[in-house]
mmCIF file of C-alpha atoms in Angstrom:
data_model
loop_
_atom_site.group_PDB
_atom_site.id
_atom_site.type_symbol
_atom_site.label_atom_id
_atom_site.label_comp_id
_atom_site.label_asym_id
_atom_site.label_seq_id
_atom_site.Cartn_x
_atom_site.Cartn_y
_atom_site.Cartn_z
ATOM 1 C CA GLN A 24 0.084 0.113 0.293
ATOM 2 C CA VAL A 25 1.801 3.304 -1.172
ATOM 3 C CA GLN A 26 1.796 5.875 1.944
ATOM 4 C CA LEU A 27 2.989 9.407 1.873
ATOM 5 C CA VAL A 28 3.132 11.703 4.774
ATOM 6 C CA GLU A 29 3.887 15.237 4.125
ATOM 7 C CA SER A 30 5.603 17.592 6.892
ATOM 8 C CA GLY A 31 6.611 21.186 7.250
ATOM 9 C CA GLY A 32 3.957 23.562 6.460
ATOM 10 C CA GLY A 33 3.416 26.235 8.558
ATOM 11 C CA SER A 34 3.385 30.249 8.822
ATOM 12 C CA VAL A 35 6.010 31.782 7.173
ATOM 13 C CA GLN A 36 5.443 36.469 6.535
ATOM 14 C CA ALA A 37 6.003 36.710 2.893
ATOM 15 C CA GLY A 38 10.063 36.646 1.685
ATOM 16 C CA GLY A 39 10.106 34.042 3.508
ATOM 17 C CA SER A 40 10.945 30.524 2.633
ATOM 18 C CA LEU A 41 10.072 26.444 3.627
ATOM 19 C CA ARG A 42 10.419 22.520 2.585
ATOM 20 C CA LEU A 43 8.318 20.270 2.396
ATOM 21 C CA SER A 44 8.939 17.196 3.093
ATOM 22 C CA CYS A 45 6.832 13.370 2.016
ATOM 23 C CA ALA A 46 8.289 10.432 3.574
ATOM 24 C CA THR A 47 7.257 7.791 0.518
ATOM 25 C CA SER A 48 6.739 3.967 1.146
ATOM 26 C CA GLY A 49 4.540 1.351 -0.229
ATOM 27 C CA TYR A 50 5.329 1.447 -4.139
ATOM 28 C CA ALA A 51 7.125 -1.002 -5.859
ATOM 29 C CA TRP A 52 7.624 0.918 -9.485
ATOM 30 C CA SER A 53 10.680 1.457 -11.016
ATOM 31 C CA SER A 54 9.233 4.153 -13.614
ATOM 32 C CA TYR A 55 7.085 6.728 -11.087
ATOM 33 C CA CYS A 56 6.359 10.808 -10.906
ATOM 34 C CA MET A 57 5.313 12.702 -7.532
ATOM 35 C CA GLY A 58 3.977 16.090 -8.218
ATOM 36 C CA TRP A 59 3.512 18.530 -4.889
ATOM 37 C CA PHE A 60 -0.678 19.800 -5.376
ATOM 38 C CA ARG A 61 -1.858 22.701 -3.066
ATOM 39 C CA GLN A 62 -5.308 23.791 -2.878
ATOM 40 C CA ALA A 63 -6.682 26.948 -1.034
ATOM 41 C CA PRO A 64 -9.981 27.443 0.373
ATOM 42 C CA GLY A 65 -12.979 27.186 -2.227
ATOM 43 C CA LYS A 66 -10.330 26.517 -5.471
ATOM 44 C CA GLU A 67 -9.450 23.404 -7.069
ATOM 45 C CA ARG A 68 -6.363 21.548 -6.145
ATOM 46 C CA GLU A 69 -3.385 22.998 -8.607
ATOM 47 C CA GLY A 70 -0.472 21.218 -9.967
ATOM 48 C CA VAL A 71 2.677 23.096 -8.875
ATOM 49 C CA ALA A 72 5.535 20.473 -9.665
ATOM 50 C CA THR A 73 6.647 17.305 -10.488
ATOM 51 C CA ILE A 74 9.438 14.741 -10.931
ATOM 52 C CA ASP A 75 10.359 11.736 -12.442
ATOM 53 C CA SER A 76 12.882 8.855 -11.619
ATOM 54 C CA ASP A 77 14.464 9.679 -14.265
ATOM 55 C CA GLY A 78 14.905 13.370 -12.273
ATOM 56 C CA GLY A 79 13.129 15.414 -14.761
ATOM 57 C CA THR A 80 11.055 18.357 -13.109
ATOM 58 C CA SER A 81 8.477 20.351 -14.413
ATOM 59 C CA TYR A 82 6.835 24.138 -12.529
ATOM 60 C CA ALA A 83 3.832 25.221 -12.855
ATOM 61 C CA ASP A 84 3.948 29.090 -14.237
ATOM 62 C CA SER A 85 3.581 30.168 -10.984
ATOM 63 C CA VAL A 86 6.382 28.933 -8.493
ATOM 64 C CA LYS A 87 8.672 28.904 -11.271
ATOM 65 C CA GLY A 88 12.148 30.450 -9.689
ATOM 66 C CA ARG A 89 11.066 30.581 -6.294
ATOM 67 C CA PHE A 90 9.550 26.170 -5.582
ATOM 68 C CA THR A 91 12.440 23.643 -6.772
ATOM 69 C CA ILE A 92 11.243 20.084 -6.399
ATOM 70 C CA SER A 93 13.390 17.043 -5.295
ATOM 71 C CA GLN A 94 13.713 14.089 -4.221
ATOM 72 C CA ASP A 95 15.657 11.599 -1.715
ATOM 73 C CA ASN A 96 16.107 7.866 -3.576
ATOM 74 C CA THR A 97 18.047 6.587 0.048
ATOM 75 C CA LYS A 98 15.575 8.204 2.343
ATOM 76 C CA ASN A 99 11.997 7.540 0.052
ATOM 77 C CA THR A 100 12.045 11.138 0.096
ATOM 78 C CA LEU A 101 10.023 13.483 -1.449
ATOM 79 C CA TYR A 102 10.703 17.302 -1.083
ATOM 80 C CA LEU A 103 9.538 21.060 -2.196
ATOM 81 C CA GLN A 104 11.754 24.374 -1.534
ATOM 82 C CA MET A 105 9.471 27.063 -1.692
ATOM 83 C CA ASN A 106 11.848 30.873 -1.393
ATOM 84 C CA SER A 107 9.997 33.938 -1.685
ATOM 85 C CA LEU A 108 7.024 32.942 -0.848
ATOM 86 C CA LYS A 109 3.851 34.982 -1.363
ATOM 87 C CA PRO A 110 0.454 35.581 0.028
ATOM 88 C CA GLU A 111 -1.250 33.530 -2.919
ATOM 89 C CA ASP A 112 0.991 31.035 -1.797
ATOM 90 C CA THR A 113 -1.123 30.089 1.481
ATOM 91 C CA ALA A 114 -3.093 26.998 0.612
ATOM 92 C CA MET A 115 -2.920 23.238 1.799
ATOM 93 C CA TYR A 116 0.064 20.953 -0.058
ATOM 94 C CA TYR A 117 -0.340 17.928 -0.924
ATOM 95 C CA CYS A 118 2.237 15.319 -2.259
ATOM 96 C CA ALA A 119 0.629 13.041 -4.989
ATOM 97 C CA ALA A 120 2.495 9.643 -5.937
ATOM 98 C CA ASP A 121 1.731 7.205 -9.368
ATOM 99 C CA ARG A 122 3.268 4.932 -12.001
ATOM 100 C CA ARG A 123 5.091 6.784 -14.554
ATOM 101 C CA PRO A 124 2.834 6.789 -17.459
ATOM 102 C CA ARG A 125 3.840 5.489 -21.144
ATOM 103 C CA GLY A 126 5.436 7.889 -23.322
ATOM 104 C CA GLY A 127 6.990 8.989 -19.823
ATOM 105 C CA PHE A 128 5.778 12.440 -19.075
ATOM 106 C CA CYS A 129 4.283 13.551 -15.351
ATOM 107 C CA PHE A 130 1.684 15.268 -16.382
ATOM 108 C CA LEU A 131 0.734 18.756 -13.296
ATOM 109 C CA THR A 132 -2.881 17.481 -12.961
ATOM 110 C CA ARG A 133 -4.470 15.829 -10.137
ATOM 111 C CA LEU A 134 -5.905 13.080 -12.026
ATOM 112 C CA ALA A 135 -2.750 11.744 -12.996
ATOM 113 C CA TYR A 136 -2.195 10.099 -9.592
ATOM 114 C CA ASN A 137 -4.015 8.133 -7.559
ATOM 115 C CA HIS A 138 -1.873 7.985 -4.365
ATOM 116 C CA TRP A 139 -2.556 11.065 -2.243
ATOM 117 C CA GLY A 140 -0.827 12.275 1.153
ATOM 118 C CA GLN A 141 -3.151 13.924 3.874
ATOM 119 C CA GLY A 142 -1.889 17.644 3.282
ATOM 120 C CA THR A 143 0.291 20.353 5.099
ATOM 121 C CA GLN A 144 -0.613 23.713 5.536
ATOM 122 C CA VAL A 145 1.073 26.449 4.721
ATOM 123 C CA THR A 146 0.204 30.413 5.460
ATOM 124 C CA VAL A 147 1.903 33.392 4.349
ATOM 125 C CA SER A 148 0.667 36.350 5.504
ATOM 126 C CA SER A 149 0.941 39.925 4.177
#
């Protein structure tokens, strides 16, 4: 059973930084996609960043140059380094994982993922 457990959320002032972690376990895919998503109150869950099993990454335009997704395969942990945070980054952040599809591209859409963590709250004040 795939398990994803996020941590690292909190409250920070605009311009600050946070690093989210997602401990992963229970999967046996040799080729996979992992991603970070976020959902603000009253809004749809949106993709933030993805990383594939080869280390390829993609980002939403709203976070390019500020957020960095990475993984430590020795620790089975996914990370999201968030710098230059803005109030509009305030949301519940979720990590997600699934087998990498044929064609190899990891999509920034929630429909591409069947396994989710419980979320960690990020609040950015102005």
